[in-house]
PDB file of C-alpha atoms in Angstrom:
ATOM      1  CA  MET A   5     -22.335  60.373  17.550  1.00  0.00           C
ATOM      2  CA  SER A   6     -25.948  61.282  18.287  1.00  0.00           C
ATOM      3  CA  ASP A   7     -25.949  63.876  15.564  1.00  0.00           C
ATOM      4  CA  LEU A   8     -24.726  61.235  13.056  1.00  0.00           C
ATOM      5  CA  GLU A   9     -27.430  58.804  14.151  1.00  0.00           C
ATOM      6  CA  ASP A  10     -30.134  61.538  13.675  1.00  0.00           C
ATOM      7  CA  GLU A  11     -29.022  62.107  10.110  1.00  0.00           C
ATOM      8  CA  GLU A  12     -30.134  59.697   7.445  1.00  0.00           C
ATOM      9  CA  MET A  13     -27.244  57.651   6.066  1.00  0.00           C
ATOM     10  CA  THR A  14     -26.627  57.348   2.322  1.00  0.00           C
ATOM     11  CA  CYS A  15     -26.946  54.069   0.587  1.00  0.00           C
ATOM     12  CA  CYS A  16     -23.204  53.444   0.914  1.00  0.00           C
ATOM     13  CA  GLU A  17     -22.789  54.268   4.643  1.00  0.00           C
ATOM     14  CA  TYR A  18     -23.166  51.959   7.646  1.00  0.00           C
ATOM     15  CA  VAL A  19     -22.387  51.965  11.410  1.00  0.00           C
ATOM     16  CA  ARG A  20     -19.593  49.775  12.575  1.00  0.00           C
ATOM     17  CA  GLU A  21     -19.609  47.898  15.873  1.00  0.00           C
ATOM     18  CA  ASP A  22     -17.602  50.677  17.517  1.00  0.00           C
ATOM     19  CA  GLY A  23     -20.362  53.117  16.568  1.00  0.00           C
ATOM     20  CA  GLU A  24     -18.450  54.926  13.766  1.00  0.00           C
ATOM     21  CA  VAL A  25     -20.085  55.662  10.481  1.00  0.00           C
ATOM     22  CA  ARG A  26     -18.048  54.329   7.546  1.00  0.00           C
ATOM     23  CA  HIS A  27     -18.369  54.231   3.743  1.00  0.00           C
ATOM     24  CA  ILE A  28     -18.297  50.885   2.032  1.00  0.00           C
ATOM     25  CA  LEU A  29     -15.210  52.016  -0.005  1.00  0.00           C
ATOM     26  CA  GLN A  30     -13.363  52.272   3.273  1.00  0.00           C
ATOM     27  CA  CYS A  31     -13.493  48.503   3.717  1.00  0.00           C
ATOM     28  CA  PHE A  32      -9.708  48.335   3.532  1.00  0.00           C
ATOM     29  CA  CYS A  33      -9.085  51.199   5.871  1.00  0.00           C
ATOM     30  CA  GLU A  34      -8.211  50.957   9.595  1.00  0.00           C
ATOM     31  CA  CYS A  35      -7.659  47.134   9.382  1.00  0.00           C
ATOM     32  CA  ASN A  36      -6.217  47.088  12.874  1.00  0.00           C
ATOM     33  CA  ASP A  37      -6.860  43.395  13.454  1.00  0.00           C
ATOM     34  CA  LEU A  38      -5.388  42.414  10.140  1.00  0.00           C
ATOM     35  CA  ASP A  39      -2.329  44.726  10.720  1.00  0.00           C
ATOM     36  CA  SER A  40      -1.717  43.188  14.115  1.00  0.00           C
ATOM     37  CA  LEU A  41      -1.933  39.681  12.775  1.00  0.00           C
ATOM     38  CA  ALA A  42       0.457  40.449   9.905  1.00  0.00           C
ATOM     39  CA  ASP A  43       2.819  42.127  12.329  1.00  0.00           C
ATOM     40  CA  ASP A  44       2.817  39.028  14.569  1.00  0.00           C
ATOM     41  CA  CYS A  45       3.468  36.806  11.603  1.00  0.00           C
ATOM     42  CA  ILE A  46       6.433  38.827  10.388  1.00  0.00           C
ATOM     43  CA  LYS A  47       8.003  38.975  13.848  1.00  0.00           C
ATOM     44  CA  SER A  48       7.615  35.271  14.301  1.00  0.00           C
ATOM     45  CA  CYS A  49       9.391  34.564  11.046  1.00  0.00           C
ATOM     46  CA  CYS A  50      12.191  36.891  11.824  1.00  0.00           C
ATOM     47  CA  GLU A  51      12.659  35.497  15.243  1.00  0.00           C
ATOM     48  CA  GLY A  52      12.300  31.873  14.071  1.00  0.00           C
ATOM     49  CA  ARG A  53       9.502  30.994  16.343  1.00  0.00           C
ATOM     50  CA  ARG A  54       6.122  29.364  15.574  1.00  0.00           C
ATOM     51  CA  LEU A  55       3.045  31.557  15.972  1.00  0.00           C
ATOM     52  CA  GLN A  56       0.266  29.622  17.708  1.00  0.00           C
ATOM     53  CA  GLY A  57      -1.921  29.495  20.717  1.00  0.00           C
ATOM     54  CA  PRO A  58      -5.244  31.092  21.803  1.00  0.00           C
ATOM     55  CA  ALA A  59      -3.944  34.673  20.992  1.00  0.00           C
ATOM     56  CA  LEU A  60      -3.552  33.693  17.320  1.00  0.00           C
ATOM     57  CA  ARG A  61      -6.933  32.089  17.110  1.00  0.00           C
ATOM     58  CA  ASP A  62      -8.568  35.095  18.750  1.00  0.00           C
ATOM     59  CA  LYS A  63      -6.865  37.375  16.180  1.00  0.00           C
ATOM     60  CA  LEU A  64      -7.988  35.256  13.359  1.00  0.00           C
ATOM     61  CA  ARG A  65     -11.577  35.206  14.623  1.00  0.00           C
ATOM     62  CA  ARG A  66     -11.523  39.068  14.788  1.00  0.00           C
ATOM     63  CA  VAL A  67     -10.207  39.326  11.291  1.00  0.00           C
ATOM     64  CA  CYS A  68     -12.897  37.008   9.909  1.00  0.00           C
ATOM     65  CA  ARG A  69     -15.607  38.848  11.883  1.00  0.00           C
ATOM     66  CA  SER A  70     -14.329  42.272  10.734  1.00  0.00           C
ATOM     67  CA  ALA A  71     -14.270  41.070   7.073  1.00  0.00           C
ATOM     68  CA  ALA A  72     -17.801  39.804   7.314  1.00  0.00           C
ATOM     69  CA  GLU A  73     -18.951  43.131   8.921  1.00  0.00           C
ATOM     70  CA  ARG A  74     -17.325  45.204   6.125  1.00  0.00           C
ATOM     71  CA  ALA A  75     -18.770  43.177   3.287  1.00  0.00           C
ATOM     72  CA  ARG A  76     -21.720  45.426   2.398  1.00  0.00           C
ATOM     73  CA  LEU A  77     -24.070  46.225  -0.400  1.00  0.00           C
ATOM     74  CA  PRO A  78     -25.452  49.709  -1.197  1.00  0.00           C
ATOM     75  CA  TRP A  79     -29.013  49.918   0.140  1.00  0.00           C
ATOM     76  CA  PRO A  80     -31.546  52.686   0.762  1.00  0.00           C
ATOM     77  CA  GLY A  81     -31.146  53.988   4.340  1.00  0.00           C
ATOM     78  CA  GLY A  82     -27.675  52.532   4.738  1.00  0.00           C
ATOM     79  CA  ALA A  83     -25.412  49.789   3.368  1.00  0.00           C
ATOM     80  CA  ALA A  84     -26.781  46.324   4.082  1.00  0.00           C
ATOM     81  CA  PRO A  85     -24.578  43.415   5.169  1.00  0.00           C
ATOM     82  CA  LEU A  86     -23.722  41.036   2.309  1.00  0.00           C
ATOM     83  CA  PRO A  87     -25.775  37.738   2.882  1.00  0.00           C
ATOM     84  CA  TRP A  88     -23.745  34.605   3.063  1.00  0.00           C
ATOM     85  CA  PRO A  89     -20.322  36.207   2.687  1.00  0.00           C
ATOM     86  CA  GLY A  90     -18.600  32.807   2.776  1.00  0.00           C
ATOM     87  CA  ALA A  91     -20.655  31.669  -0.220  1.00  0.00           C
ATOM     88  CA  TRP A  92     -19.740  34.723  -2.285  1.00  0.00           C
ATOM     89  CA  ALA A  93     -16.083  34.143  -1.401  1.00  0.00           C
ATOM     90  CA  ALA A  94     -16.403  30.549  -2.558  1.00  0.00           C
ATOM     91  CA  LEU A  95     -17.912  31.681  -5.843  1.00  0.00           C
ATOM     92  CA  GLY A  96     -15.160  34.150  -6.538  1.00  0.00           C
ATOM     93  CA  VAL A  97     -12.384  31.638  -5.731  1.00  0.00           C
ATOM     94  CA  ALA A  98     -14.038  28.872  -7.823  1.00  0.00           C
ATOM     95  CA  TRP A  99     -14.502  31.144 -10.786  1.00  0.00           C
ATOM     96  CA  MET A 100     -10.824  32.330 -10.612  1.00  0.00           C
ATOM     97  CA  MET A 101      -9.467  28.755 -10.429  1.00  0.00           C
ATOM     98  CA  ARG A 102     -11.626  27.555 -13.293  1.00  0.00           C
ATOM     99  CA  ARG A 103     -10.495  30.464 -15.523  1.00  0.00           C
ATOM    100  CA  CYS A 104      -6.840  29.847 -14.592  1.00  0.00           C
ATOM    101  CA  MET A 105      -7.085  26.143 -15.412  1.00  0.00           C
ATOM    102  CA  GLU A 106      -8.529  27.018 -18.770  1.00  0.00           C
ATOM    103  CA  LEU A 107      -5.436  28.928 -19.743  1.00  0.00           C
ATOM    104  CA  SER A 108      -3.394  25.822 -20.481  1.00  0.00           C
ATOM    105  CA  THR A 109      -3.684  21.997 -20.642  1.00  0.00           C
ATOM    106  CA  TRP A 110      -0.031  21.465 -19.741  1.00  0.00           C
ATOM    107  CA  LEU A 111       0.013  18.721 -17.061  1.00  0.00           C
ATOM    108  CA  PRO A 112       2.138  20.558 -14.428  1.00  0.00           C
ATOM    109  CA  TRP A 113      -0.121  23.613 -14.714  1.00  0.00           C
ATOM    110  CA  VAL A 114      -3.290  21.636 -14.267  1.00  0.00           C
ATOM    111  CA  ALA A 115      -1.805  19.618 -11.393  1.00  0.00           C
ATOM    112  CA  CYS A 116      -0.625  22.829  -9.687  1.00  0.00           C
ATOM    113  CA  TRP A 117      -4.106  24.359  -9.638  1.00  0.00           C
ATOM    114  CA  LEU A 118      -5.756  21.125  -8.569  1.00  0.00           C
ATOM    115  CA  LEU A 119      -3.403  20.843  -5.647  1.00  0.00           C
ATOM    116  CA  LEU A 120      -3.899  24.509  -4.759  1.00  0.00           C
ATOM    117  CA  GLY A 121      -7.617  23.889  -4.753  1.00  0.00           C
ATOM    118  CA  ALA A 122      -7.360  20.872  -2.514  1.00  0.00           C
ATOM    119  CA  GLY A 123      -4.915  22.636  -0.241  1.00  0.00           C
ATOM    120  CA  HIS A 124      -7.025  25.696   0.303  1.00  0.00           C
ATOM    121  CA  LEU A 125     -10.072  23.503   1.114  1.00  0.00           C
ATOM    122  CA  VAL A 126      -8.033  21.627   3.750  1.00  0.00           C
ATOM    123  CA  GLY A 127      -6.850  24.917   5.153  1.00  0.00           C
ATOM    124  CA  ILE A 128     -10.387  26.307   5.486  1.00  0.00           C
ATOM    125  CA  HIS A 129     -11.548  22.990   6.902  1.00  0.00           C
ATOM    126  CA  LEU A 130      -8.904  23.186   9.648  1.00  0.00           C
ATOM    127  CA  LEU A 131      -9.419  26.947  10.202  1.00  0.00           C
ATOM    128  CA  CYS A 132     -13.206  26.500  10.862  1.00  0.00           C
ATOM    129  CA  LEU A 133     -12.525  23.725  13.333  1.00  0.00           C
ATOM    130  CA  THR A 134      -9.655  25.277  15.269  1.00  0.00           C
ATOM    131  CA  LEU A 135     -10.864  28.928  15.642  1.00  0.00           C
ATOM    132  CA  PRO A 136     -13.782  27.763  15.883  1.00  0.00           C
ATOM    133  CA  LEU A 137     -15.843  29.444  13.138  1.00  0.00           C
ATOM    134  CA  ARG A 138     -19.064  28.825  11.200  1.00  0.00           C
ATOM    135  CA  SER A 139     -18.962  29.691   7.486  1.00  0.00           C
ATOM    136  CA  GLU A 140     -20.945  28.968   4.420  1.00  0.00           C
ATOM    137  CA  TYR A 141     -17.747  28.668   2.293  1.00  0.00           C
ATOM    138  CA  LEU A 142     -17.528  24.853   2.146  1.00  0.00           C
ATOM    139  CA  VAL A 143     -21.323  24.414   1.795  1.00  0.00           C
ATOM    140  CA  ALA A 144     -21.198  26.708  -1.281  1.00  0.00           C
ATOM    141  CA  TRP A 145     -18.135  24.904  -2.607  1.00  0.00           C
ATOM    142  CA  VAL A 146     -19.946  21.586  -2.580  1.00  0.00           C
ATOM    143  CA  LEU A 147     -22.861  23.097  -4.613  1.00  0.00           C
ATOM    144  CA  LEU A 148     -20.614  24.940  -6.970  1.00  0.00           C
ATOM    145  CA  SER A 149     -18.634  21.713  -7.626  1.00  0.00           C
ATOM    146  CA  ILE A 150     -21.830  19.824  -8.432  1.00  0.00           C
ATOM    147  CA  MET A 151     -23.006  22.569 -10.694  1.00  0.00           C
ATOM    148  CA  GLY A 152     -19.692  22.865 -12.522  1.00  0.00           C
ATOM    149  CA  LEU A 153     -19.471  19.136 -13.168  1.00  0.00           C
ATOM    150  CA  TYR A 154     -23.127  18.967 -14.234  1.00  0.00           C
ATOM    151  CA  ASP A 155     -22.391  21.709 -16.829  1.00  0.00           C
ATOM    152  CA  ASP A 156     -19.574  19.570 -18.251  1.00  0.00           C
ATOM    153  CA  TYR A 157     -21.825  16.513 -18.195  1.00  0.00           C
ATOM    154  CA  LEU A 158     -24.568  18.347 -20.233  1.00  0.00           C
ATOM    155  CA  HIS A 159     -22.046  19.347 -22.887  1.00  0.00           C
ATOM    156  CA  LEU A 160     -19.936  16.163 -23.124  1.00  0.00           C
ATOM    157  CA  VAL A 161     -21.846  13.132 -21.870  1.00  0.00           C
ATOM    158  CA  TYR A 162     -25.573  13.775 -22.200  1.00  0.00           C
ATOM    159  CA  PRO A 163     -25.709  14.102 -26.024  1.00  0.00           C
ATOM    160  CA  HIS A 164     -24.439  10.486 -26.359  1.00  0.00           C
ATOM    161  CA  GLN A 165     -25.869   8.929 -23.216  1.00  0.00           C
ATOM    162  CA  PRO A 166     -28.522   6.162 -23.368  1.00  0.00           C
ATOM    163  CA  TRP A 167     -31.900   7.141 -21.730  1.00  0.00           C
ATOM    164  CA  LEU A 168     -31.549   4.460 -19.023  1.00  0.00           C
ATOM    165  CA  TRP A 169     -28.216   5.785 -17.817  1.00  0.00           C
ATOM    166  CA  PHE A 170     -29.566   9.303 -18.118  1.00  0.00           C
ATOM    167  CA  CYS A 171     -32.489   8.572 -15.820  1.00  0.00           C
ATOM    168  CA  LEU A 172     -30.377   6.631 -13.251  1.00  0.00           C
ATOM    169  CA  SER A 173     -27.722   9.413 -13.090  1.00  0.00           C
ATOM    170  CA  HIS A 174     -30.426  12.095 -12.559  1.00  0.00           C
ATOM    171  CA  LEU A 175     -32.169  10.078  -9.879  1.00  0.00           C
ATOM    172  CA  LEU A 176     -28.855   9.725  -8.089  1.00  0.00           C
ATOM    173  CA  LEU A 177     -28.215  13.486  -8.539  1.00  0.00           C
ATOM    174  CA  LEU A 178     -31.700  14.294  -6.985  1.00  0.00           C
ATOM    175  CA  GLU A 179     -30.951  11.994  -4.090  1.00  0.00           C
ATOM    176  CA  VAL A 180     -27.637  13.848  -3.505  1.00  0.00           C
ATOM    177  CA  LEU A 181     -29.263  17.330  -3.703  1.00  0.00           C
ATOM    178  CA  PHE A 182     -32.217  16.469  -1.396  1.00  0.00           C
ATOM    179  CA  SER A 183     -30.049  14.737   1.202  1.00  0.00           C
ATOM    180  CA  PHE A 184     -27.463  17.532   1.150  1.00  0.00           C
ATOM    181  CA  ALA A 185     -30.295  20.117   1.608  1.00  0.00           C
ATOM    182  CA  ALA A 186     -31.675  18.136   4.580  1.00  0.00           C
ATOM    183  CA  SER A 187     -28.255  17.798   6.162  1.00  0.00           C
ATOM    184  CA  VAL A 188     -27.669  21.547   5.859  1.00  0.00           C
ATOM    185  CA  PHE A 189     -31.114  22.977   6.725  1.00  0.00           C
ATOM    186  CA  LEU A 190     -32.584  20.601   9.319  1.00  0.00           C
ATOM    187  CA  ARG A 191     -31.984  22.070  12.768  1.00  0.00           C
ATOM    188  CA  PRO A 192     -31.737  20.229  16.083  1.00  0.00           C
ATOM    189  CA  LYS A 193     -34.575  20.405  18.559  1.00  0.00           C
ATOM    190  CA  GLN A 194     -33.974  22.620  21.602  1.00  0.00           C
ATOM    191  CA  ASP A 195     -35.820  20.400  24.160  1.00  0.00           C
ATOM    192  CA  GLN A 196     -35.016  20.313  27.918  1.00  0.00           C
ATOM    193  CA  ASP A 197     -36.005  16.675  28.156  1.00  0.00           C
ATOM    194  CA  LEU A 198     -33.612  15.748  25.317  1.00  0.00           C
ATOM    195  CA  ALA A 199     -30.810  17.782  26.813  1.00  0.00           C
ATOM    196  CA  SER A 200     -31.147  15.949  30.133  1.00  0.00           C
ATOM    197  CA  SER A 201     -31.429  12.464  28.531  1.00  0.00           C
ATOM    198  CA  GLY A 202     -27.666  11.845  28.493  1.00  0.00           C
ATOM    199  CA  ALA A 203     -27.586  11.601  24.714  1.00  0.00           C
ATOM    200  CA  SER A 204     -26.945  15.351  24.123  1.00  0.00           C
ATOM    201  CA  TRP A 205     -23.370  16.658  23.752  1.00  0.00           C
ATOM    202  CA  PRO A 206     -22.210  20.304  23.617  1.00  0.00           C
ATOM    203  CA  CYS A 207     -20.607  21.776  20.505  1.00  0.00           C
ATOM    204  CA  LYS A 208     -18.263  24.763  20.906  1.00  0.00           C
ATOM    205  CA  ILE A 209     -18.767  25.787  17.275  1.00  0.00           C
ATOM    206  CA  CYS A 210     -22.574  25.665  17.240  1.00  0.00           C
ATOM    207  CA  GLY A 211     -22.790  27.067  20.728  1.00  0.00           C
ATOM    208  CA  HIS A 212     -25.395  24.676  22.106  1.00  0.00           C
ATOM    209  CA  SER A 213     -25.926  20.920  22.864  1.00  0.00           C
ATOM    210  CA  ILE A 214     -26.880  18.566  20.054  1.00  0.00           C
ATOM    211  CA  HIS A 215     -29.013  15.522  20.682  1.00  0.00           C
ATOM    212  CA  GLY A 216     -27.256  12.387  19.371  1.00  0.00           C
ATOM    213  CA  ARG A 217     -24.196  14.472  18.243  1.00  0.00           C
ATOM    214  CA  ASP A 218     -21.704  12.611  16.103  1.00  0.00           C
ATOM    215  CA  HIS A 219     -19.380  15.424  15.134  1.00  0.00           C
ATOM    216  CA  HIS A 220     -19.376  19.011  13.732  1.00  0.00           C
ATOM    217  CA  CYS A 221     -19.129  18.925   9.891  1.00  0.00           C
ATOM    218  CA  VAL A 222     -17.781  22.100   8.300  1.00  0.00           C
ATOM    219  CA  TRP A 223     -19.044  20.903   4.924  1.00  0.00           C
ATOM    220  CA  ILE A 224     -22.662  21.335   6.027  1.00  0.00           C
ATOM    221  CA  ASN A 225     -21.912  24.146   8.541  1.00  0.00           C
ATOM    222  CA  GLN A 226     -23.501  22.506  11.508  1.00  0.00           C
ATOM    223  CA  CYS A 227     -23.291  19.353  13.679  1.00  0.00           C
ATOM    224  CA  VAL A 228     -24.342  15.916  12.574  1.00  0.00           C
ATOM    225  CA  GLY A 229     -26.803  14.673  15.078  1.00  0.00           C
ATOM    226  CA  SER A 230     -30.081  12.829  15.399  1.00  0.00           C
ATOM    227  CA  HIS A 231     -31.844  15.557  13.399  1.00  0.00           C
ATOM    228  CA  ASN A 232     -29.767  15.085  10.173  1.00  0.00           C
ATOM    229  CA  HIS A 233     -27.507  12.030  10.621  1.00  0.00           C
ATOM    230  CA  ARG A 234     -29.479   9.726   8.268  1.00  0.00           C
ATOM    231  CA  SER A 235     -29.653  12.322   5.540  1.00  0.00           C
ATOM    232  CA  PHE A 236     -25.888  13.003   5.979  1.00  0.00           C
ATOM    233  CA  VAL A 237     -25.072   9.328   5.545  1.00  0.00           C
ATOM    234  CA  LEU A 238     -27.336   9.190   2.412  1.00  0.00           C
ATOM    235  CA  PHE A 239     -25.591  12.245   1.067  1.00  0.00           C
ATOM    236  CA  LEU A 240     -22.136  10.692   1.431  1.00  0.00           C
ATOM    237  CA  VAL A 241     -23.295   7.444  -0.254  1.00  0.00           C
ATOM    238  CA  GLY A 242     -24.947   9.303  -3.130  1.00  0.00           C
ATOM    239  CA  LEU A 243     -22.110  11.748  -3.703  1.00  0.00           C
ATOM    240  CA  THR A 244     -19.446   9.018  -3.603  1.00  0.00           C
ATOM    241  CA  LEU A 245     -21.383   7.020  -6.279  1.00  0.00           C
ATOM    242  CA  LEU A 246     -22.245  10.086  -8.381  1.00  0.00           C
ATOM    243  CA  ALA A 247     -18.682  11.379  -8.429  1.00  0.00           C
ATOM    244  CA  TRP A 248     -17.193   8.113  -9.579  1.00  0.00           C
ATOM    245  CA  ALA A 249     -19.973   7.491 -12.045  1.00  0.00           C
ATOM    246  CA  TYR A 250     -19.452  10.931 -13.547  1.00  0.00           C
ATOM    247  CA  ALA A 251     -15.684  10.443 -13.785  1.00  0.00           C
ATOM    248  CA  PHE A 252     -16.118   6.998 -15.473  1.00  0.00           C
ATOM    249  CA  MET A 253     -18.704   8.265 -17.961  1.00  0.00           C
ATOM    250  CA  LEU A 254     -16.606  11.322 -18.882  1.00  0.00           C
ATOM    251  CA  CYS A 255     -13.402   9.274 -19.341  1.00  0.00           C
ATOM    252  CA  GLU A 256     -15.202   6.622 -21.368  1.00  0.00           C
ATOM    253  CA  GLU A 257     -16.838   9.242 -23.594  1.00  0.00           C
ATOM    254  CA  PHE A 258     -13.559  11.032 -24.128  1.00  0.00           C
ATOM    255  CA  ALA A 259     -11.688   7.735 -24.889  1.00  0.00           C
ATOM    256  CA  SER A 260     -14.269   6.678 -27.436  1.00  0.00           C
ATOM    257  CA  ALA A 261     -14.074  10.051 -29.111  1.00  0.00           C
ATOM    258  CA  ARG A 262     -10.288   9.751 -29.449  1.00  0.00           C
ATOM    259  CA  GLY A 263     -10.443   6.233 -30.688  1.00  0.00           C
ATOM    260  CA  GLN A 264      -8.766   4.762 -27.584  1.00  0.00           C
ATOM    261  CA  VAL A 265      -9.482   1.071 -26.983  1.00  0.00           C
ATOM    262  CA  SER A 266      -9.484   1.374 -23.066  1.00  0.00           C
ATOM    263  CA  LEU A 267      -9.149   3.964 -20.356  1.00  0.00           C
ATOM    264  CA  PRO A 268      -5.551   2.839 -19.499  1.00  0.00           C
ATOM    265  CA  ASP A 269      -4.546   3.558 -23.126  1.00  0.00           C
ATOM    266  CA  LEU A 270      -6.138   6.967 -22.838  1.00  0.00           C
ATOM    267  CA  TRP A 271      -4.223   7.916 -19.709  1.00  0.00           C
ATOM    268  CA  ALA A 272      -0.945   6.502 -21.048  1.00  0.00           C
ATOM    269  CA  SER A 273      -1.260   8.666 -24.183  1.00  0.00           C
ATOM    270  CA  LEU A 274      -2.073  11.735 -22.163  1.00  0.00           C
ATOM    271  CA  TRP A 275       0.809  11.165 -19.799  1.00  0.00           C
ATOM    272  CA  SER A 276       3.261  10.766 -22.647  1.00  0.00           C
ATOM    273  CA  ALA A 277       1.908  14.007 -24.173  1.00  0.00           C
ATOM    274  CA  GLN A 278       2.009  15.798 -20.815  1.00  0.00           C
ATOM    275  CA  ARG A 279      -1.426  17.253 -21.574  1.00  0.00           C
ATOM    276  CA  ILE A 280      -4.686  17.030 -19.622  1.00  0.00           C
ATOM    277  CA  PRO A 281      -7.639  18.210 -21.829  1.00  0.00           C
ATOM    278  CA  GLN A 282     -10.194  20.383 -20.058  1.00  0.00           C
ATOM    279  CA  PRO A 283     -12.992  17.713 -19.864  1.00  0.00           C
ATOM    280  CA  LEU A 284     -10.726  15.313 -18.022  1.00  0.00           C
ATOM    281  CA  GLU A 285      -9.837  17.963 -15.373  1.00  0.00           C
ATOM    282  CA  GLY A 286     -13.388  17.498 -14.118  1.00  0.00           C
ATOM    283  CA  ALA A 287     -12.955  13.730 -14.100  1.00  0.00           C
ATOM    284  CA  ILE A 288      -9.803  14.033 -11.930  1.00  0.00           C
ATOM    285  CA  TYR A 289     -11.596  16.458  -9.606  1.00  0.00           C
ATOM    286  CA  ALA A 290     -14.615  14.159  -9.367  1.00  0.00           C
ATOM    287  CA  THR A 291     -12.455  11.180  -8.577  1.00  0.00           C
ATOM    288  CA  ALA A 292     -10.570  13.038  -5.754  1.00  0.00           C
ATOM    289  CA  GLY A 293     -13.928  14.132  -4.363  1.00  0.00           C
ATOM    290  CA  GLY A 294     -15.292  10.640  -4.502  1.00  0.00           C
ATOM    291  CA  ILE A 295     -12.287   9.330  -2.564  1.00  0.00           C
ATOM    292  CA  PHE A 296     -12.672  12.039   0.079  1.00  0.00           C
ATOM    293  CA  THR A 297     -16.407  11.290   0.605  1.00  0.00           C
ATOM    294  CA  MET A 298     -15.721   7.580   0.674  1.00  0.00           C
ATOM    295  CA  VAL A 299     -13.244   8.143   3.584  1.00  0.00           C
ATOM    296  CA  LEU A 300     -15.906  10.130   5.410  1.00  0.00           C
ATOM    297  CA  LEU A 301     -18.502   7.386   4.716  1.00  0.00           C
ATOM    298  CA  ILE A 302     -16.176   4.660   6.053  1.00  0.00           C
ATOM    299  CA  ALA A 303     -15.675   6.756   9.164  1.00  0.00           C
ATOM    300  CA  GLN A 304     -19.444   7.057   9.631  1.00  0.00           C
ATOM    301  CA  VAL A 305     -19.974   3.310   9.114  1.00  0.00           C
ATOM    302  CA  VAL A 306     -17.322   2.478  11.757  1.00  0.00           C
ATOM    303  CA  SER A 307     -18.733   5.081  14.140  1.00  0.00           C
ATOM    304  CA  ILE A 308     -22.278   3.766  13.857  1.00  0.00           C
ATOM    305  CA  SER A 309     -21.270   0.096  13.939  1.00  0.00           C
ATOM    306  CA  THR A 310     -19.157   0.465  17.084  1.00  0.00           C
ATOM    307  CA  GLY A 311     -21.848   2.458  18.945  1.00  0.00           C
ATOM    308  CA  LEU A 312     -19.977   5.806  19.235  1.00  0.00           C
ATOM    309  CA  THR A 313     -22.813   7.679  17.641  1.00  0.00           C
ATOM    310  CA  ASN A 314     -25.470   6.162  19.967  1.00  0.00           C
ATOM    311  CA  GLN A 315     -23.436   6.355  23.150  1.00  0.00           C
ATOM    312  CA  ARG A 316     -25.150   7.978  26.149  1.00  0.00           C
ATOM    313  CA  ARG A 317     -23.399   9.816  28.913  1.00  0.00           C
ATOM    314  CA  GLY A 318     -22.627   7.569  31.863  1.00  0.00           C
ATOM    315  CA  LYS A 319     -23.634   4.341  30.186  1.00  0.00           C
ATOM    316  CA  PRO A 320     -21.412   1.601  28.605  1.00  0.00           C
ATOM    317  CA  ARG A 321     -21.193   1.440  24.824  1.00  0.00           C
ATOM    318  CA  ILE A 322     -23.147  -1.259  22.992  1.00  0.00           C
ATOM    319  CA  ARG A 323     -20.898  -3.629  21.080  1.00  0.00           C
ATOM    320  CA  ASN A 324     -23.499  -5.278  18.836  1.00  0.00           C
ATOM    321  CA  ALA A 325     -23.168  -3.744  15.336  1.00  0.00           C
ATOM    322  CA  ILE A 326     -26.673  -4.783  14.186  1.00  0.00           C
ATOM    323  CA  GLN A 327     -28.267  -3.368  17.332  1.00  0.00           C
ATOM    324  CA  ASN A 328     -26.325  -0.129  16.909  1.00  0.00           C
ATOM    325  CA  TRP A 329     -27.597   0.354  13.371  1.00  0.00           C
ATOM    326  CA  ILE A 330     -31.146  -0.354  14.521  1.00  0.00           C
ATOM    327  CA  THR A 331     -30.810   2.191  17.285  1.00  0.00           C
ATOM    328  CA  TRP A 332     -29.320   4.693  14.898  1.00  0.00           C
ATOM    329  CA  ALA A 333     -32.120   4.187  12.351  1.00  0.00           C
ATOM    330  CA  LYS A 334     -34.725   4.792  14.976  1.00  0.00           C
ATOM    331  CA  ALA A 335     -33.073   7.808  16.635  1.00  0.00           C
TER     332      ALA A 335
END
């Protein structure tokens, strides 16, 4: 192995964790972790037993780590790791799903792909929490969703939108983007005094204690704590309003273009025709996203109001909702 290290690697070669030199085209070779996981799944199906437990989680973690290690780009002096592999995976899946949905406006076809999209997001959500695993996949998915819906907005709503609503919707969009960026990129302070104050709680996914920790959110790929809790709540409020406003504006514009008197008439005609035109696919997607963020927002309001967020170790919880919100705002 010393001879290999002394030789300069080509732009497509890299050194694996086990010390072996591999080519990026060998990314699907010697997938021992994946083979072992597939073998266990097949055996469990044949034997009629459920595959679960720490062994399964450990194998899934090794498969994800191996996939991230093998995702490489040609680079002088040796293949470089692909930055943000989860984000690139989200881009590929989102592009594929959008192209598939464009193939037909038949209602069952559109519903199938919307359900597949929602199902795979739930699966990745649970996977990141149970392994545990940190990934940029869901962070990228949020940004790609906003970008895709904004593209539809520019083509369908913007040409006929009054300037007042244009300004208001873009102010709301800026609030969502800035609060989301703050939620993702603000990092907790590593202070010994804060760690011993009784208000810090460990996170097995982040690997360290978080001051004022509320929960670990896989949609921002880090914990919600005193460093980003306020921006996270603002993000949920803004995204909920923005999603529903977008869905309403798009449906209203589409209904007026078709000569429909009201939105119920529009949906009734589409249901009878068993067709969902492409612009309304985004409206359905935005509505579902708005419902999801509203559920998260309600959970946050309850958590803050009941004092769960501000609770300190070894001290009773404060039951006064107003005092809890004041404490949360000053944290």
